[in-house]
Amino acid sequence: ERPEALPYDLAGVRVVISAGGTREPLDPVRYLGNRSSGKQGFALARAAAQRGATVTVVAGSTADPGDPAGVEIVRVANAQHLSDEMTKRAAEADVVIMAAAVADFRPVAVAESKIKKGEAGPAPIELTTNPDILRGLVESRAAGRIPGHTVIVGFAAETGDETGGVLDHGRAKLRRKGCDLLVVNAVGDGKAFGTEDNTGWLLSASGTETALPLGSKTLMSSRILDEVRVLVPDEHG
Ligand code: CTP
Ligand code: CA
């Protein structure tokens, strides 16, 4: 569906968005990856650009997202590269949105040459934890390496489990990450990954909780940007 007439309310606002998945290398030809399509990040980029923002997308692995007009696209392979690019670019951004599906873990060792099948059968793959880019951005802002006015937005894909529902996990994650807004997607049953429609909540650090009813990623993007706009100080937009 098409959202109502688009406001032009992000003119002069610099927005950096991460999108897609990361690929953590095992050897020159293999990686550990995920199914993120990048659609939500690219939909946000398109919507922000249409509202006048200067937009950069730092993109990992994606399905063909099309080419949003007037958006700068920087390609990265793995979580470490994504972290480097986001940290660098956040220093000159008014809004930073972590829509990427960052691998939580990466192989400890990357083989220099292709791993052979051999006679002994498969060796276990030892993993180590990737840096938490979103938390790192929040910490950098607190330390003054990113301007204090910069709005930081995270995403979370959650299912309910025996410890709580989607919203409980979302609230806990917002506190843990320390970002200004957290977009919580309810997943499971084929929802969200690679699909057109999302559903969930928009949670803010100030305590507001807005339901995001089932709708396209385009509609969801405009809802997210409406809330982001309120948090951008006027002299930066
Ligand atoms: N994220 C990040 N760096 C990571 C992992 C996640 O910046 N190493 C960001 C994602 O881009 C997203 C947010 O953090 O904006 C939440 O990601 P999620 O995977 O839901 O959070 P985790 O802290 O990894 O928790 P979980 O155990 O639920 O995966
Ligand atoms: Ca994770």
mmCIF file of C-alpha atoms and ligand atoms in Angstrom:
data_model
loop_
_atom_site.group_PDB
_atom_site.id
_atom_site.type_symbol
_atom_site.label_atom_id
_atom_site.label_comp_id
_atom_site.label_asym_id
_atom_site.label_seq_id
_atom_site.Cartn_x
_atom_site.Cartn_y
_atom_site.Cartn_z
ATOM 1 C CA GLU A 1 0.000 0.000 0.000
ATOM 2 C CA ARG A 2 1.072 3.612 -0.391
ATOM 3 C CA PRO A 3 1.352 5.706 2.728
ATOM 4 C CA GLU A 4 -0.500 8.986 2.845
ATOM 5 C CA ALA A 5 1.260 11.937 1.157
ATOM 6 C CA LEU A 6 4.893 11.845 2.263
ATOM 7 C CA PRO A 7 6.056 14.677 4.491
ATOM 8 C CA TYR A 8 9.329 16.387 3.529
ATOM 9 C CA ASP A 9 10.477 16.620 7.123
ATOM 10 C CA LEU A 10 13.977 15.080 7.064
ATOM 11 C CA ALA A 11 15.662 17.668 4.829
ATOM 12 C CA GLY A 12 19.268 18.127 5.928
ATOM 13 C CA VAL A 13 19.138 15.132 8.281
ATOM 14 C CA ARG A 14 22.033 12.681 7.801
ATOM 15 C CA VAL A 15 20.870 9.075 8.203
ATOM 16 C CA VAL A 16 23.112 5.982 8.242
ATOM 17 C CA ILE A 17 21.382 2.609 8.015
ATOM 18 C CA SER A 18 22.874 -0.884 8.211
ATOM 19 C CA ALA A 19 21.017 -3.517 6.204
ATOM 20 C CA GLY A 20 21.202 -7.191 5.320
ATOM 21 C CA GLY A 21 23.132 -10.028 6.866
ATOM 22 C CA THR A 22 26.780 -10.620 7.610
ATOM 23 C CA ARG A 23 28.929 -13.428 6.242
ATOM 24 C CA GLU A 24 31.553 -14.709 8.627
ATOM 25 C CA PRO A 25 34.323 -16.439 6.686
ATOM 26 C CA LEU A 26 35.513 -19.996 7.309
ATOM 27 C CA ASP A 27 37.924 -20.225 4.390
ATOM 28 C CA PRO A 28 38.287 -18.426 1.034
ATOM 29 C CA VAL A 29 35.072 -19.931 -0.355
ATOM 30 C CA ARG A 30 32.825 -20.568 2.677
ATOM 31 C CA TYR A 31 31.047 -18.519 5.305
ATOM 32 C CA LEU A 32 28.455 -18.635 8.064
ATOM 33 C CA GLY A 33 25.558 -16.419 7.065
ATOM 34 C CA ASN A 34 21.908 -15.690 7.687
ATOM 35 C CA ARG A 35 18.735 -15.205 5.673
ATOM 36 C CA SER A 36 18.316 -11.455 6.096
ATOM 37 C CA SER A 37 17.072 -9.978 2.812
ATOM 38 C CA GLY A 38 17.924 -6.369 3.652
ATOM 39 C CA LYS A 39 14.430 -5.327 2.614
ATOM 40 C CA GLN A 40 13.602 -3.452 5.816
ATOM 41 C CA GLY A 41 16.847 -1.481 5.787
ATOM 42 C CA PHE A 42 16.459 -0.555 2.130
ATOM 43 C CA ALA A 43 12.782 0.367 2.609
ATOM 44 C CA LEU A 44 13.843 2.700 5.415
ATOM 45 C CA ALA A 45 16.561 4.193 3.229
ATOM 46 C CA ARG A 46 14.135 4.841 0.405
ATOM 47 C CA ALA A 47 11.551 6.381 2.726
ATOM 48 C CA ALA A 48 14.106 8.600 4.476
ATOM 49 C CA ALA A 49 15.507 9.827 1.148
ATOM 50 C CA GLN A 50 11.992 10.626 -0.091
ATOM 51 C CA ARG A 51 11.526 12.739 3.038
ATOM 52 C CA GLY A 52 14.653 14.725 2.243
ATOM 53 C CA ALA A 53 17.333 12.962 4.307
ATOM 54 C CA THR A 54 20.898 12.369 3.132
ATOM 55 C CA VAL A 55 21.081 8.595 3.375
ATOM 56 C CA THR A 56 23.912 6.050 3.454
ATOM 57 C CA VAL A 57 23.210 2.325 3.595
ATOM 58 C CA VAL A 58 25.961 0.044 4.874
ATOM 59 C CA ALA A 59 24.852 -3.236 3.356
ATOM 60 C CA GLY A 60 25.961 -6.786 4.062
ATOM 61 C CA SER A 61 24.492 -9.733 2.185
ATOM 62 C CA THR A 62 21.077 -8.960 0.714
ATOM 63 C CA ALA A 63 18.540 -10.235 -1.760
ATOM 64 C CA ASP A 64 18.439 -7.876 -4.740
ATOM 65 C CA PRO A 65 16.986 -4.845 -2.972
ATOM 66 C CA GLY A 66 16.573 -2.676 -6.073
ATOM 67 C CA ASP A 67 18.366 0.630 -6.214
ATOM 68 C CA PRO A 68 16.868 3.336 -4.018
ATOM 69 C CA ALA A 69 17.309 6.687 -5.801
ATOM 70 C CA GLY A 70 19.715 9.120 -4.221
ATOM 71 C CA VAL A 71 21.022 6.738 -1.552
ATOM 72 C CA GLU A 72 24.738 6.040 -1.054
ATOM 73 C CA ILE A 73 25.417 2.321 -0.690
ATOM 74 C CA VAL A 74 28.535 0.912 0.965
ATOM 75 C CA ARG A 75 29.056 -2.843 0.784
ATOM 76 C CA VAL A 76 30.575 -4.822 3.656
ATOM 77 C CA ALA A 77 31.167 -8.538 4.130
ATOM 78 C CA ASN A 78 31.313 -9.407 7.785
ATOM 79 C CA ALA A 79 30.430 -8.052 11.229
ATOM 80 C CA GLN A 80 33.868 -6.540 11.825
ATOM 81 C CA HIS A 81 33.710 -4.541 8.571
ATOM 82 C CA LEU A 82 30.157 -3.485 9.377
ATOM 83 C CA SER A 83 31.284 -2.364 12.818
ATOM 84 C CA ASP A 84 34.162 -0.341 11.363
ATOM 85 C CA GLU A 85 31.954 1.405 8.789
ATOM 86 C CA MET A 86 29.106 2.146 11.171
ATOM 87 C CA THR A 87 31.403 3.485 13.881
ATOM 88 C CA LYS A 88 33.185 5.754 11.401
ATOM 89 C CA ARG A 89 30.005 7.012 9.723
ATOM 90 C CA ALA A 90 28.048 7.470 12.942
ATOM 91 C CA ALA A 91 30.430 10.265 13.930
ATOM 92 C CA GLU A 92 28.852 12.369 11.164
ATOM 93 C CA ALA A 93 25.256 11.221 11.373
ATOM 94 C CA ASP A 94 22.127 12.635 12.965
ATOM 95 C CA VAL A 95 20.390 9.247 12.903
ATOM 96 C CA VAL A 96 21.912 5.750 12.985
ATOM 97 C CA ILE A 97 19.689 2.738 12.363
ATOM 98 C CA MET A 98 20.939 -0.826 12.917
ATOM 99 C CA ALA A 99 18.598 -2.816 10.685
ATOM 100 C CA ALA A 100 21.291 -5.369 9.789
ATOM 101 C CA ALA A 101 21.149 -8.961 11.010
ATOM 102 C CA VAL A 102 24.614 -9.144 12.552
ATOM 103 C CA ALA A 103 26.002 -12.627 13.179
ATOM 104 C CA ASP A 104 26.368 -13.106 16.926
ATOM 105 C CA PHE A 105 29.323 -15.440 16.404
ATOM 106 C CA ARG A 106 32.130 -15.946 13.909
ATOM 107 C CA PRO A 107 34.603 -18.779 13.369
ATOM 108 C CA VAL A 108 37.698 -18.328 15.544
ATOM 109 C CA ALA A 109 40.028 -19.263 12.702
ATOM 110 C CA VAL A 110 39.766 -18.424 9.010
ATOM 111 C CA ALA A 111 41.655 -20.975 6.921
ATOM 112 C CA GLU A 112 43.966 -19.401 4.334
ATOM 113 C CA SER A 113 43.239 -22.106 1.801
ATOM 114 C CA LYS A 114 40.110 -24.106 1.106
ATOM 115 C CA ILE A 115 39.354 -26.651 3.814
ATOM 116 C CA LYS A 116 39.592 -30.186 2.352
ATOM 117 C CA LYS A 117 37.186 -32.997 3.097
ATOM 118 C CA GLY A 118 40.023 -35.367 3.957
ATOM 119 C CA GLU A 119 39.690 -38.827 5.484
ATOM 120 C CA ALA A 120 38.944 -37.936 9.098
ATOM 121 C CA GLY A 121 35.512 -36.399 8.606
ATOM 122 C CA PRO A 122 34.449 -32.929 9.676
ATOM 123 C CA ALA A 123 36.251 -31.001 12.392
ATOM 124 C CA PRO A 124 34.063 -28.954 14.742
ATOM 125 C CA ILE A 125 33.900 -25.221 14.016
ATOM 126 C CA GLU A 126 34.959 -23.161 16.998
ATOM 127 C CA LEU A 127 33.124 -19.849 17.327
ATOM 128 C CA THR A 128 33.779 -16.586 19.110
ATOM 129 C CA THR A 129 31.437 -13.682 19.846
ATOM 130 C CA ASN A 130 31.264 -10.705 17.480
ATOM 131 C CA PRO A 131 31.297 -7.149 18.831
ATOM 132 C CA ASP A 132 27.842 -5.754 19.629
ATOM 133 C CA ILE A 133 27.785 -2.859 17.155
ATOM 134 C CA LEU A 134 24.602 -1.264 18.487
ATOM 135 C CA ARG A 135 25.843 -1.247 22.075
ATOM 136 C CA GLY A 136 29.183 0.005 20.851
ATOM 137 C CA LEU A 137 27.473 2.961 19.150
ATOM 138 C CA VAL A 138 25.574 3.824 22.331
ATOM 139 C CA GLU A 139 28.819 3.621 24.321
ATOM 140 C CA SER A 140 30.641 5.783 21.768
ATOM 141 C CA ARG A 141 27.952 8.416 22.077
ATOM 142 C CA ALA A 142 28.228 8.361 25.862
ATOM 143 C CA ALA A 143 32.007 8.765 25.494
ATOM 144 C CA GLY A 144 31.624 11.731 23.116
ATOM 145 C CA ARG A 145 32.999 10.012 20.002
ATOM 146 C CA ILE A 146 29.533 10.323 18.403
ATOM 147 C CA PRO A 147 27.580 13.592 18.795
ATOM 148 C CA GLY A 148 25.241 13.573 21.779
ATOM 149 C CA HIS A 149 22.248 14.527 19.627
ATOM 150 C CA THR A 150 22.604 11.481 17.339
ATOM 151 C CA VAL A 151 19.503 9.288 17.453
ATOM 152 C CA ILE A 152 20.308 5.557 17.666
ATOM 153 C CA VAL A 153 17.739 2.980 16.563
ATOM 154 C CA GLY A 154 17.903 -0.804 16.908
ATOM 155 C CA PHE A 155 15.862 -3.690 15.582
ATOM 156 C CA ALA A 156 14.945 -6.922 17.299
ATOM 157 C CA ALA A 157 13.316 -10.009 15.869
ATOM 158 C CA GLU A 158 11.716 -11.906 18.731
ATOM 159 C CA THR A 159 9.580 -14.943 19.395
ATOM 160 C CA GLY A 160 7.909 -15.620 22.696
ATOM 161 C CA ASP A 161 9.313 -18.450 24.840
ATOM 162 C CA GLU A 162 8.879 -19.862 28.348
ATOM 163 C CA THR A 163 10.575 -16.773 29.872
ATOM 164 C CA GLY A 164 8.288 -14.206 28.282
ATOM 165 C CA GLY A 165 6.419 -12.882 25.255
ATOM 166 C CA VAL A 166 7.715 -10.885 22.300
ATOM 167 C CA LEU A 167 7.091 -7.581 24.070
ATOM 168 C CA ASP A 168 8.855 -8.696 27.289
ATOM 169 C CA HIS A 169 11.943 -9.666 25.295
ATOM 170 C CA GLY A 170 11.761 -6.366 23.412
ATOM 171 C CA ARG A 171 11.625 -4.279 26.596
ATOM 172 C CA ALA A 172 14.565 -6.153 28.086
ATOM 173 C CA LYS A 173 16.575 -5.730 24.891
ATOM 174 C CA LEU A 174 15.873 -1.979 24.756
ATOM 175 C CA ARG A 175 17.281 -1.635 28.278
ATOM 176 C CA ARG A 176 20.280 -3.828 27.476
ATOM 177 C CA LYS A 177 21.172 -1.971 24.283
ATOM 178 C CA GLY A 178 20.558 1.544 25.573
ATOM 179 C CA CYS A 179 19.361 2.844 22.190
ATOM 180 C CA ASP A 180 16.669 5.521 21.776
ATOM 181 C CA LEU A 181 14.222 3.402 19.790
ATOM 182 C CA LEU A 182 13.880 -0.346 19.350
ATOM 183 C CA VAL A 183 11.761 -1.780 16.553
ATOM 184 C CA VAL A 184 10.506 -5.140 17.765
ATOM 185 C CA ASN A 185 9.377 -7.582 15.089
ATOM 186 C CA ALA A 186 7.340 -10.618 16.003
ATOM 187 C CA VAL A 187 8.835 -13.543 14.065
ATOM 188 C CA GLY A 188 8.140 -17.234 13.648
ATOM 189 C CA ASP A 189 5.622 -18.914 11.327
ATOM 190 C CA GLY A 190 7.494 -17.524 8.318
ATOM 191 C CA LYS A 191 7.002 -13.910 9.439
ATOM 192 C CA ALA A 192 9.534 -11.164 8.676
ATOM 193 C CA PHE A 193 12.472 -13.028 7.112
ATOM 194 C CA GLY A 194 12.280 -12.474 3.362
ATOM 195 C CA THR A 195 8.607 -11.588 3.485
ATOM 196 C CA GLU A 196 6.951 -8.303 2.602
ATOM 197 C CA ASP A 197 5.019 -7.794 5.803
ATOM 198 C CA ASN A 198 6.146 -7.091 9.353
ATOM 199 C CA THR A 199 4.331 -6.723 12.631
ATOM 200 C CA GLY A 200 5.488 -5.606 16.041
ATOM 201 C CA TRP A 201 6.134 -2.681 18.382
ATOM 202 C CA LEU A 202 8.152 0.498 18.476
ATOM 203 C CA LEU A 203 9.626 0.960 21.960
ATOM 204 C CA SER A 204 11.322 4.170 23.036
ATOM 205 C CA ALA A 205 13.816 4.791 25.831
ATOM 206 C CA SER A 206 11.389 7.365 27.219
ATOM 207 C CA GLY A 207 8.878 4.554 27.762
ATOM 208 C CA THR A 208 6.418 4.958 24.885
ATOM 209 C CA GLU A 209 5.222 1.732 23.241
ATOM 210 C CA THR A 210 3.544 1.978 19.849
ATOM 211 C CA ALA A 211 1.997 -1.051 18.169
ATOM 212 C CA LEU A 212 3.038 -1.508 14.550
ATOM 213 C CA PRO A 213 0.107 -3.310 12.971
ATOM 214 C CA LEU A 214 0.616 -5.756 10.134
ATOM 215 C CA GLY A 215 1.694 -3.816 7.076
ATOM 216 C CA SER A 216 4.332 -3.511 4.398
ATOM 217 C CA LYS A 217 7.938 -2.665 5.205
ATOM 218 C CA THR A 218 7.267 0.653 3.435
ATOM 219 C CA LEU A 219 4.476 1.519 5.842
ATOM 220 C CA MET A 220 6.531 0.313 8.790
ATOM 221 C CA SER A 221 9.400 2.518 7.617
ATOM 222 C CA SER A 222 7.274 5.623 7.589
ATOM 223 C CA ARG A 223 6.012 4.853 11.115
ATOM 224 C CA ILE A 224 9.577 4.412 12.343
ATOM 225 C CA LEU A 225 10.728 7.640 10.680
ATOM 226 C CA ASP A 226 7.783 9.543 12.200
ATOM 227 C CA GLU A 227 9.092 8.626 15.670
ATOM 228 C CA VAL A 228 12.708 9.260 14.704
ATOM 229 C CA ARG A 229 11.814 12.740 13.445
ATOM 230 C CA VAL A 230 10.472 13.738 16.841
ATOM 231 C CA LEU A 231 13.850 12.868 18.425
ATOM 232 C CA VAL A 232 16.010 14.831 15.942
ATOM 233 C CA PRO A 233 16.702 18.314 17.307
ATOM 234 C CA ASP A 234 15.421 21.040 14.937
ATOM 235 C CA GLU A 235 18.830 22.557 14.252
ATOM 236 C CA HIS A 236 19.834 19.207 12.696
ATOM 237 C CA GLY A 237 16.931 18.922 10.289
HETATM 238 N N1 CTP B 1 23.337 -6.032 16.738
HETATM 239 C C1 CTP B 1 24.572 -5.453 16.632
HETATM 240 N N2 CTP B 1 25.705 -6.210 16.787
HETATM 241 C C2 CTP B 1 25.609 -7.521 17.056
HETATM 242 C C3 CTP B 1 24.345 -8.138 17.181
HETATM 243 C C4 CTP B 1 23.221 -7.358 17.010
HETATM 244 O O1 CTP B 1 24.638 -4.232 16.405
HETATM 245 N N3 CTP B 1 26.725 -8.233 17.200
HETATM 246 C C5 CTP B 1 22.141 -5.173 16.596
HETATM 247 C C6 CTP B 1 21.207 -5.554 15.473
HETATM 248 O O2 CTP B 1 21.549 -4.901 14.266
HETATM 249 C C7 CTP B 1 19.879 -5.063 16.014
HETATM 250 C C8 CTP B 1 20.028 -5.214 17.518
HETATM 251 O O3 CTP B 1 21.423 -5.265 17.774
HETATM 252 O O4 CTP B 1 19.668 -3.697 15.743
HETATM 253 C C9 CTP B 1 19.377 -6.398 18.116
HETATM 254 O O5 CTP B 1 19.892 -7.569 17.519
HETATM 255 P P1 CTP B 1 19.560 -8.962 18.173
HETATM 256 O O6 CTP B 1 20.198 -10.048 17.396
HETATM 257 O O7 CTP B 1 18.079 -9.021 18.377
HETATM 258 O O8 CTP B 1 20.232 -8.761 19.618
HETATM 259 P P2 CTP B 1 21.283 -9.623 20.404
HETATM 260 O O9 CTP B 1 21.856 -8.706 21.427
HETATM 261 O O10 CTP B 1 22.238 -10.297 19.484
HETATM 262 O O11 CTP B 1 20.393 -10.664 21.184
HETATM 263 P P3 CTP B 1 19.876 -12.154 20.793
HETATM 264 O O12 CTP B 1 20.511 -13.041 21.792
HETATM 265 O O13 CTP B 1 18.379 -12.060 20.956
HETATM 266 O O14 CTP B 1 20.280 -12.455 19.373
HETATM 267 CA CA CA B 2 21.669 -11.690 17.759
#
